[in-house]
Amino acid sequence: MPRILDHRLISERYFFPRDDRVVNPLEISTRDGCLLACAHWNRELSRTVVHFHGNGETASDWEHVLGEFFAECGWSLLLVEYRGYGGSRGIPQLASMVSDGEDIVRALRLDPADTVAFGRSIGSLYAAELAQRLPLAGLILDSGIHDLAERVLLRVTPSELGVSRGELDYEIRELFDQSQKLSNYGGPTLLLHARDDHLVDITHAERNARACKRPTLCVFERGGHNAIFATNRAAYQAAVRAFLGQMTTRLPPSR
């Protein structure tokens, strides 16, 4: 039976795919045969940050600035490209993409103990999912979502989907219960959020932090949802660098 969250209207109104592509795409097949055009920067480094971007972005938006930054930190960067974005096949669907992160990590044979998941905005949902599925070294949430129902209901109504509010809420809890996923993850989590984020307000970060076992909440007084990095670049990078430094002290030397 088709998932409610894979409904055409949600895909059309909640995702904004573009065809902008990474420089050297790395095609990875998911368990259902969808080819994703990802990118892996500095793959010779054994420690890897797996990055899930926002719904209005593409992997190409981040590959240079983050690829170079993480290399300076001693980490490779694996940019996940969503279905229907930037050369990836298929169409973006909330539910169908839940297992894509795990498929990518397993396809590349990354060691979870040397891996950090990094999710921005909607990508925070998939980063948290990956941390629940695999024993990752760490988790980073940038402008992360706590309550997906709140976000979905801004775009569609249950009646448009042909379901009741209860049915929609049930499926969201089943697949995207952030409180449960974050509380199940025992590793350290860095949460980055702008106080004046008017798209995903600061209470999402606060609720996510309360659910985490080992949270570090970094709130920026300037910038908004789409300007958090550009406005606070030095402080943002310092927070991420310090977080990864903590990971490095617990991991064996790079091979």
PDB file of C-alpha atoms in Angstrom:
ATOM      1  CA  MET A   1       0.000   0.000   0.000  1.00  0.00           C
ATOM      2  CA  PRO A   2       1.457   3.412  -0.955  1.00  0.00           C
ATOM      3  CA  ARG A   3       2.693   5.583   1.872  1.00  0.00           C
ATOM      4  CA  ILE A   4       0.757   8.759   2.632  1.00  0.00           C
ATOM      5  CA  LEU A   5       4.022  10.690   2.844  1.00  0.00           C
ATOM      6  CA  ASP A   6       4.896   9.633  -0.707  1.00  0.00           C
ATOM      7  CA  HIS A   7       1.754  11.303  -2.058  1.00  0.00           C
ATOM      8  CA  ARG A   8       2.291  13.323  -5.222  1.00  0.00           C
ATOM      9  CA  LEU A   9       1.079  16.565  -3.634  1.00  0.00           C
ATOM     10  CA  ILE A  10       3.641  16.367  -0.834  1.00  0.00           C
ATOM     11  CA  SER A  11       6.426  15.713  -3.321  1.00  0.00           C
ATOM     12  CA  GLU A  12       5.317  18.638  -5.479  1.00  0.00           C
ATOM     13  CA  ARG A  13       4.839  21.145  -2.659  1.00  0.00           C
ATOM     14  CA  TYR A  14       7.522  20.170  -0.157  1.00  0.00           C
ATOM     15  CA  PHE A  15      10.461  19.476  -2.447  1.00  0.00           C
ATOM     16  CA  PHE A  16      12.090  21.913  -4.863  1.00  0.00           C
ATOM     17  CA  PRO A  17      14.511  19.875  -6.988  1.00  0.00           C
ATOM     18  CA  ARG A  18      16.994  21.486  -9.358  1.00  0.00           C
ATOM     19  CA  ASP A  19      19.236  19.894 -11.940  1.00  0.00           C
ATOM     20  CA  ASP A  20      22.444  21.536 -10.665  1.00  0.00           C
ATOM     21  CA  ARG A  21      24.984  18.729 -10.483  1.00  0.00           C
ATOM     22  CA  VAL A  22      28.139  17.999  -8.543  1.00  0.00           C
ATOM     23  CA  VAL A  23      31.439  18.109 -10.419  1.00  0.00           C
ATOM     24  CA  ASN A  24      32.240  14.396 -10.249  1.00  0.00           C
ATOM     25  CA  PRO A  25      29.036  12.493  -9.518  1.00  0.00           C
ATOM     26  CA  LEU A  26      29.298   9.148  -7.797  1.00  0.00           C
ATOM     27  CA  GLU A  27      26.328   6.985  -8.753  1.00  0.00           C
ATOM     28  CA  ILE A  28      25.027   4.797  -5.952  1.00  0.00           C
ATOM     29  CA  SER A  29      22.059   2.462  -6.251  1.00  0.00           C
ATOM     30  CA  THR A  30      19.476   2.205  -3.485  1.00  0.00           C
ATOM     31  CA  ARG A  31      17.848  -1.053  -2.438  1.00  0.00           C
ATOM     32  CA  ASP A  32      14.940  -0.379  -4.809  1.00  0.00           C
ATOM     33  CA  GLY A  33      17.274   0.365  -7.732  1.00  0.00           C
ATOM     34  CA  CYS A  34      17.176   4.171  -7.795  1.00  0.00           C
ATOM     35  CA  LEU A  35      20.492   5.717  -8.893  1.00  0.00           C
ATOM     36  CA  LEU A  36      21.626   8.671  -6.794  1.00  0.00           C
ATOM     37  CA  ALA A  37      24.232  11.129  -8.097  1.00  0.00           C
ATOM     38  CA  CYS A  38      26.197  11.752  -4.904  1.00  0.00           C
ATOM     39  CA  ALA A  39      29.680  13.204  -4.420  1.00  0.00           C
ATOM     40  CA  HIS A  40      32.578  12.043  -2.241  1.00  0.00           C
ATOM     41  CA  TRP A  41      35.272  14.611  -1.534  1.00  0.00           C
ATOM     42  CA  ASN A  42      38.704  13.521  -0.298  1.00  0.00           C
ATOM     43  CA  ARG A  43      37.654   9.905  -0.061  1.00  0.00           C
ATOM     44  CA  GLU A  44      41.218   8.888   0.819  1.00  0.00           C
ATOM     45  CA  LEU A  45      40.475  10.144   4.342  1.00  0.00           C
ATOM     46  CA  SER A  46      38.950   7.317   6.364  1.00  0.00           C
ATOM     47  CA  ARG A  47      36.708   9.485   8.531  1.00  0.00           C
ATOM     48  CA  THR A  48      33.599  10.678   6.727  1.00  0.00           C
ATOM     49  CA  VAL A  49      30.872  13.274   7.191  1.00  0.00           C
ATOM     50  CA  VAL A  50      27.666  12.209   5.401  1.00  0.00           C
ATOM     51  CA  HIS A  51      25.751  15.376   4.481  1.00  0.00           C
ATOM     52  CA  PHE A  52      22.000  15.659   3.782  1.00  0.00           C
ATOM     53  CA  HIS A  53      21.033  19.088   2.408  1.00  0.00           C
ATOM     54  CA  GLY A  54      17.814  21.107   2.658  1.00  0.00           C
ATOM     55  CA  ASN A  55      14.810  20.698   0.367  1.00  0.00           C
ATOM     56  CA  GLY A  56      15.581  23.898  -1.567  1.00  0.00           C
ATOM     57  CA  GLU A  57      19.256  23.067  -2.065  1.00  0.00           C
ATOM     58  CA  THR A  58      21.351  20.581  -4.010  1.00  0.00           C
ATOM     59  CA  ALA A  59      24.575  18.791  -3.153  1.00  0.00           C
ATOM     60  CA  SER A  60      26.382  21.078  -5.595  1.00  0.00           C
ATOM     61  CA  ASP A  61      25.518  24.090  -3.413  1.00  0.00           C
ATOM     62  CA  TRP A  62      27.758  22.713  -0.681  1.00  0.00           C
ATOM     63  CA  GLU A  63      30.449  20.599  -2.309  1.00  0.00           C
ATOM     64  CA  HIS A  64      33.223  23.183  -2.571  1.00  0.00           C
ATOM     65  CA  VAL A  65      32.750  25.158   0.627  1.00  0.00           C
ATOM     66  CA  LEU A  66      32.122  22.125   2.822  1.00  0.00           C
ATOM     67  CA  GLY A  67      34.464  19.788   0.965  1.00  0.00           C
ATOM     68  CA  GLU A  68      37.401  22.090   1.599  1.00  0.00           C
ATOM     69  CA  PHE A  69      36.375  22.816   5.184  1.00  0.00           C
ATOM     70  CA  PHE A  70      36.016  19.183   6.197  1.00  0.00           C
ATOM     71  CA  ALA A  71      39.292  18.296   4.488  1.00  0.00           C
ATOM     72  CA  GLU A  72      40.975  20.891   6.709  1.00  0.00           C
ATOM     73  CA  CYS A  73      39.412  19.097   9.662  1.00  0.00           C
ATOM     74  CA  GLY A  74      40.769  15.759   8.422  1.00  0.00           C
ATOM     75  CA  TRP A  75      37.438  14.351   7.262  1.00  0.00           C
ATOM     76  CA  SER A  76      36.138  13.345   3.861  1.00  0.00           C
ATOM     77  CA  LEU A  77      32.711  14.616   2.793  1.00  0.00           C
ATOM     78  CA  LEU A  78      30.006  12.452   1.270  1.00  0.00           C
ATOM     79  CA  LEU A  79      27.229  14.605  -0.158  1.00  0.00           C
ATOM     80  CA  VAL A  80      23.952  12.734  -0.482  1.00  0.00           C
ATOM     81  CA  GLU A  81      21.847  13.822  -3.445  1.00  0.00           C
ATOM     82  CA  TYR A  82      18.136  13.244  -3.066  1.00  0.00           C
ATOM     83  CA  ARG A  83      15.984  11.454  -5.594  1.00  0.00           C
ATOM     84  CA  GLY A  84      15.047  13.820  -8.409  1.00  0.00           C
ATOM     85  CA  TYR A  85      17.748  16.348  -7.484  1.00  0.00           C
ATOM     86  CA  GLY A  86      20.977  17.120  -9.323  1.00  0.00           C
ATOM     87  CA  GLY A  87      21.169  14.146 -11.642  1.00  0.00           C
ATOM     88  CA  SER A  88      19.674  11.562  -9.284  1.00  0.00           C
ATOM     89  CA  ARG A  89      16.923   9.419 -10.752  1.00  0.00           C
ATOM     90  CA  GLY A  90      13.405   9.100  -9.416  1.00  0.00           C
ATOM     91  CA  ILE A  91      11.278  11.665  -7.623  1.00  0.00           C
ATOM     92  CA  PRO A  92      11.708  13.012  -4.088  1.00  0.00           C
ATOM     93  CA  GLN A  93       9.376  11.268  -1.656  1.00  0.00           C
ATOM     94  CA  LEU A  94       9.557  11.618   2.107  1.00  0.00           C
ATOM     95  CA  ALA A  95       8.957   7.968   2.962  1.00  0.00           C
ATOM     96  CA  SER A  96      10.738   6.276   0.063  1.00  0.00           C
ATOM     97  CA  MET A  97      13.999   8.078   0.866  1.00  0.00           C
ATOM     98  CA  VAL A  98      14.149   6.945   4.506  1.00  0.00           C
ATOM     99  CA  SER A  99      16.594   4.101   3.859  1.00  0.00           C
ATOM    100  CA  ASP A 100      18.710   5.856   1.207  1.00  0.00           C
ATOM    101  CA  GLY A 101      21.318   7.071   3.685  1.00  0.00           C
ATOM    102  CA  GLU A 102      21.974   3.582   5.000  1.00  0.00           C
ATOM    103  CA  ASP A 103      22.144   2.204   1.456  1.00  0.00           C
ATOM    104  CA  ILE A 104      24.782   4.790   0.537  1.00  0.00           C
ATOM    105  CA  VAL A 105      26.919   4.140   3.615  1.00  0.00           C
ATOM    106  CA  ARG A 106      26.790   0.387   3.074  1.00  0.00           C
ATOM    107  CA  ALA A 107      27.480   0.669  -0.658  1.00  0.00           C
ATOM    108  CA  LEU A 108      30.667   2.611   0.067  1.00  0.00           C
ATOM    109  CA  ARG A 109      31.548   0.323   2.982  1.00  0.00           C
ATOM    110  CA  LEU A 110      32.016   3.202   5.361  1.00  0.00           C
ATOM    111  CA  ASP A 111      32.795   2.280   8.948  1.00  0.00           C
ATOM    112  CA  PRO A 112      29.991   3.728  11.095  1.00  0.00           C
ATOM    113  CA  ALA A 113      32.494   4.296  13.915  1.00  0.00           C
ATOM    114  CA  ASP A 114      34.370   6.672  11.593  1.00  0.00           C
ATOM    115  CA  THR A 115      31.212   8.371  10.296  1.00  0.00           C
ATOM    116  CA  VAL A 116      29.261  11.465  11.326  1.00  0.00           C
ATOM    117  CA  ALA A 117      25.816  12.234   9.860  1.00  0.00           C
ATOM    118  CA  PHE A 118      25.134  15.914   9.115  1.00  0.00           C
ATOM    119  CA  GLY A 119      21.588  16.986   8.258  1.00  0.00           C
ATOM    120  CA  ARG A 120      20.387  20.457   7.371  1.00  0.00           C
ATOM    121  CA  SER A 121      16.689  21.388   7.607  1.00  0.00           C
ATOM    122  CA  ILE A 122      14.767  18.462   6.098  1.00  0.00           C
ATOM    123  CA  GLY A 123      18.088  16.646   5.916  1.00  0.00           C
ATOM    124  CA  SER A 124      18.033  16.484   9.716  1.00  0.00           C
ATOM    125  CA  LEU A 125      15.291  13.864   9.428  1.00  0.00           C
ATOM    126  CA  TYR A 126      17.468  11.603   7.314  1.00  0.00           C
ATOM    127  CA  ALA A 127      20.592  12.215   9.382  1.00  0.00           C
ATOM    128  CA  ALA A 128      18.724  11.193  12.541  1.00  0.00           C
ATOM    129  CA  GLU A 129      17.396   8.134  10.724  1.00  0.00           C
ATOM    130  CA  LEU A 130      20.933   7.122   9.768  1.00  0.00           C
ATOM    131  CA  ALA A 131      22.102   7.569  13.368  1.00  0.00           C
ATOM    132  CA  GLN A 132      19.301   5.281  14.508  1.00  0.00           C
ATOM    133  CA  ARG A 133      20.165   2.604  11.960  1.00  0.00           C
ATOM    134  CA  LEU A 134      23.952   2.593  12.378  1.00  0.00           C
ATOM    135  CA  PRO A 135      26.264   3.165  15.396  1.00  0.00           C
ATOM    136  CA  LEU A 136      27.686   6.458  14.140  1.00  0.00           C
ATOM    137  CA  ALA A 137      30.468   8.439  15.811  1.00  0.00           C
ATOM    138  CA  GLY A 138      28.387  11.613  15.887  1.00  0.00           C
ATOM    139  CA  LEU A 139      25.409  13.562  14.585  1.00  0.00           C
ATOM    140  CA  ILE A 140      25.115  17.209  13.470  1.00  0.00           C
ATOM    141  CA  LEU A 141      21.751  18.919  12.937  1.00  0.00           C
ATOM    142  CA  ASP A 142      21.677  22.329  11.235  1.00  0.00           C
ATOM    143  CA  SER A 143      18.319  24.127  11.484  1.00  0.00           C
ATOM    144  CA  GLY A 144      16.828  20.747  12.227  1.00  0.00           C
ATOM    145  CA  ILE A 145      13.152  19.807  12.211  1.00  0.00           C
ATOM    146  CA  HIS A 146      11.522  18.228  15.241  1.00  0.00           C
ATOM    147  CA  ASP A 147       7.859  18.090  14.233  1.00  0.00           C
ATOM    148  CA  LEU A 148       7.426  17.046  10.596  1.00  0.00           C
ATOM    149  CA  ALA A 149       3.628  17.254  10.832  1.00  0.00           C
ATOM    150  CA  GLU A 150       3.908  20.981  11.409  1.00  0.00           C
ATOM    151  CA  ARG A 151       5.961  21.384   8.234  1.00  0.00           C
ATOM    152  CA  VAL A 152       3.806  19.124   6.043  1.00  0.00           C
ATOM    153  CA  LEU A 153       0.545  20.765   7.105  1.00  0.00           C
ATOM    154  CA  LEU A 154       1.837  24.107   5.885  1.00  0.00           C
ATOM    155  CA  ARG A 155       1.837  22.638   2.371  1.00  0.00           C
ATOM    156  CA  VAL A 156      -1.093  20.224   2.224  1.00  0.00           C
ATOM    157  CA  THR A 157      -4.227  19.296   4.133  1.00  0.00           C
ATOM    158  CA  PRO A 158      -5.159  15.724   5.074  1.00  0.00           C
ATOM    159  CA  SER A 159      -8.292  15.999   2.924  1.00  0.00           C
ATOM    160  CA  GLU A 160      -6.162  16.774  -0.127  1.00  0.00           C
ATOM    161  CA  LEU A 161      -4.271  13.553   0.567  1.00  0.00           C
ATOM    162  CA  GLY A 162      -7.489  11.594   0.994  1.00  0.00           C
ATOM    163  CA  VAL A 163      -6.756  10.676   4.617  1.00  0.00           C
ATOM    164  CA  SER A 164      -7.693  11.789   8.119  1.00  0.00           C
ATOM    165  CA  ARG A 165      -5.444  13.889  10.342  1.00  0.00           C
ATOM    166  CA  GLY A 166      -5.051  10.857  12.579  1.00  0.00           C
ATOM    167  CA  GLU A 167      -3.829   8.686   9.714  1.00  0.00           C
ATOM    168  CA  LEU A 168      -1.295  11.313   8.665  1.00  0.00           C
ATOM    169  CA  ASP A 169      -0.045  11.773  12.230  1.00  0.00           C
ATOM    170  CA  TYR A 170       0.290   8.014  12.677  1.00  0.00           C
ATOM    171  CA  GLU A 171       2.513   7.618   9.628  1.00  0.00           C
ATOM    172  CA  ILE A 172       4.656  10.596  10.597  1.00  0.00           C
ATOM    173  CA  ARG A 173       5.164   9.111  14.072  1.00  0.00           C
ATOM    174  CA  GLU A 174       5.953   5.742  12.516  1.00  0.00           C
ATOM    175  CA  LEU A 175       8.633   7.081  10.157  1.00  0.00           C
ATOM    176  CA  PHE A 176       9.778  10.432  11.538  1.00  0.00           C
ATOM    177  CA  ASP A 177       9.499  10.419  15.316  1.00  0.00           C
ATOM    178  CA  GLN A 178      12.513  12.615  16.039  1.00  0.00           C
ATOM    179  CA  SER A 179      12.175  12.355  19.811  1.00  0.00           C
ATOM    180  CA  GLN A 180      12.372   8.588  19.665  1.00  0.00           C
ATOM    181  CA  LYS A 181      15.221   8.479  17.154  1.00  0.00           C
ATOM    182  CA  LEU A 182      17.349  11.022  18.974  1.00  0.00           C
ATOM    183  CA  SER A 183      16.749   9.443  22.375  1.00  0.00           C
ATOM    184  CA  ASN A 184      17.742   6.055  20.935  1.00  0.00           C
ATOM    185  CA  TYR A 185      21.057   7.443  19.693  1.00  0.00           C
ATOM    186  CA  GLY A 186      23.723   7.339  22.369  1.00  0.00           C
ATOM    187  CA  GLY A 187      26.424   9.347  20.626  1.00  0.00           C
ATOM    188  CA  PRO A 188      27.148  13.082  20.779  1.00  0.00           C
ATOM    189  CA  THR A 189      24.915  15.472  18.834  1.00  0.00           C
ATOM    190  CA  LEU A 190      25.703  19.039  17.767  1.00  0.00           C
ATOM    191  CA  LEU A 191      22.648  21.212  17.093  1.00  0.00           C
ATOM    192  CA  LEU A 192      23.117  24.470  15.166  1.00  0.00           C
ATOM    193  CA  HIS A 193      20.213  26.912  14.890  1.00  0.00           C
ATOM    194  CA  ALA A 194      19.572  30.617  14.332  1.00  0.00           C
ATOM    195  CA  ARG A 195      17.420  32.244  16.985  1.00  0.00           C
ATOM    196  CA  ASP A 196      15.581  34.221  14.293  1.00  0.00           C
ATOM    197  CA  ASP A 197      14.875  31.234  12.049  1.00  0.00           C
ATOM    198  CA  HIS A 198      11.360  32.040  10.832  1.00  0.00           C
ATOM    199  CA  LEU A 199      10.944  28.834   8.797  1.00  0.00           C
ATOM    200  CA  VAL A 200      11.921  26.219  11.362  1.00  0.00           C
ATOM    201  CA  ASP A 201      11.748  28.107  14.630  1.00  0.00           C
ATOM    202  CA  ILE A 202      14.174  27.688  17.500  1.00  0.00           C
ATOM    203  CA  THR A 203      11.774  25.494  19.483  1.00  0.00           C
ATOM    204  CA  HIS A 204      12.514  22.663  17.044  1.00  0.00           C
ATOM    205  CA  ALA A 205      16.172  22.751  18.069  1.00  0.00           C
ATOM    206  CA  GLU A 206      15.274  22.985  21.747  1.00  0.00           C
ATOM    207  CA  ARG A 207      12.974  19.966  21.532  1.00  0.00           C
ATOM    208  CA  ASN A 208      15.562  18.008  19.581  1.00  0.00           C
ATOM    209  CA  ALA A 209      18.204  18.878  22.174  1.00  0.00           C
ATOM    210  CA  ARG A 210      15.971  17.663  25.010  1.00  0.00           C
ATOM    211  CA  ALA A 211      15.574  14.336  23.223  1.00  0.00           C
ATOM    212  CA  CYS A 212      19.318  13.811  22.739  1.00  0.00           C
ATOM    213  CA  LYS A 213      21.406  11.925  25.268  1.00  0.00           C
ATOM    214  CA  ARG A 214      24.547  14.015  24.658  1.00  0.00           C
ATOM    215  CA  PRO A 215      23.508  17.318  23.055  1.00  0.00           C
ATOM    216  CA  THR A 216      25.489  20.471  22.376  1.00  0.00           C
ATOM    217  CA  LEU A 217      23.115  23.259  21.337  1.00  0.00           C
ATOM    218  CA  CYS A 218      24.725  26.196  19.541  1.00  0.00           C
ATOM    219  CA  VAL A 219      22.308  29.097  18.964  1.00  0.00           C
ATOM    220  CA  PHE A 220      23.336  31.969  16.684  1.00  0.00           C
ATOM    221  CA  GLU A 221      21.886  35.390  17.400  1.00  0.00           C
ATOM    222  CA  ARG A 222      22.169  36.516  13.780  1.00  0.00           C
ATOM    223  CA  GLY A 223      21.029  35.034  10.493  1.00  0.00           C
ATOM    224  CA  GLY A 224      17.970  33.013   9.592  1.00  0.00           C
ATOM    225  CA  HIS A 225      17.141  29.610   8.176  1.00  0.00           C
ATOM    226  CA  ASN A 226      18.874  30.129   4.849  1.00  0.00           C
ATOM    227  CA  ALA A 227      21.617  32.458   6.089  1.00  0.00           C
ATOM    228  CA  ILE A 228      22.807  30.668   9.207  1.00  0.00           C
ATOM    229  CA  PHE A 229      26.054  29.527   7.597  1.00  0.00           C
ATOM    230  CA  ALA A 230      26.847  32.640   5.560  1.00  0.00           C
ATOM    231  CA  THR A 231      26.101  35.029   8.422  1.00  0.00           C
ATOM    232  CA  ASN A 232      27.911  33.058  11.110  1.00  0.00           C
ATOM    233  CA  ARG A 233      30.533  31.247   9.070  1.00  0.00           C
ATOM    234  CA  ALA A 234      33.490  31.626  11.443  1.00  0.00           C
ATOM    235  CA  ALA A 235      31.549  30.689  14.576  1.00  0.00           C
ATOM    236  CA  TYR A 236      29.613  27.971  12.749  1.00  0.00           C
ATOM    237  CA  GLN A 237      32.788  26.343  11.468  1.00  0.00           C
ATOM    238  CA  ALA A 238      34.461  26.685  14.854  1.00  0.00           C
ATOM    239  CA  ALA A 239      31.589  24.795  16.498  1.00  0.00           C
ATOM    240  CA  VAL A 240      31.720  22.018  13.910  1.00  0.00           C
ATOM    241  CA  ARG A 241      35.522  21.830  14.069  1.00  0.00           C
ATOM    242  CA  ALA A 242      35.462  21.505  17.854  1.00  0.00           C
ATOM    243  CA  PHE A 243      32.777  18.822  17.645  1.00  0.00           C
ATOM    244  CA  LEU A 244      34.747  16.803  15.103  1.00  0.00           C
ATOM    245  CA  GLY A 245      37.847  17.256  17.231  1.00  0.00           C
ATOM    246  CA  GLN A 246      36.067  15.463  20.044  1.00  0.00           C
ATOM    247  CA  MET A 247      35.241  12.645  17.639  1.00  0.00           C
ATOM    248  CA  THR A 248      38.868  12.409  16.516  1.00  0.00           C
ATOM    249  CA  THR A 249      40.175  11.942  20.042  1.00  0.00           C
ATOM    250  CA  ARG A 250      37.993   8.847  20.385  1.00  0.00           C
ATOM    251  CA  LEU A 251      38.782   7.383  16.964  1.00  0.00           C
ATOM    252  CA  PRO A 252      41.920   5.535  15.817  1.00  0.00           C
ATOM    253  CA  PRO A 253      44.383   7.401  13.554  1.00  0.00           C
ATOM    254  CA  SER A 254      43.367   7.800   9.913  1.00  0.00           C
ATOM    255  CA  ARG A 255      44.453   4.884   7.795  1.00  0.00           C
TER     256      ARG A 255
END
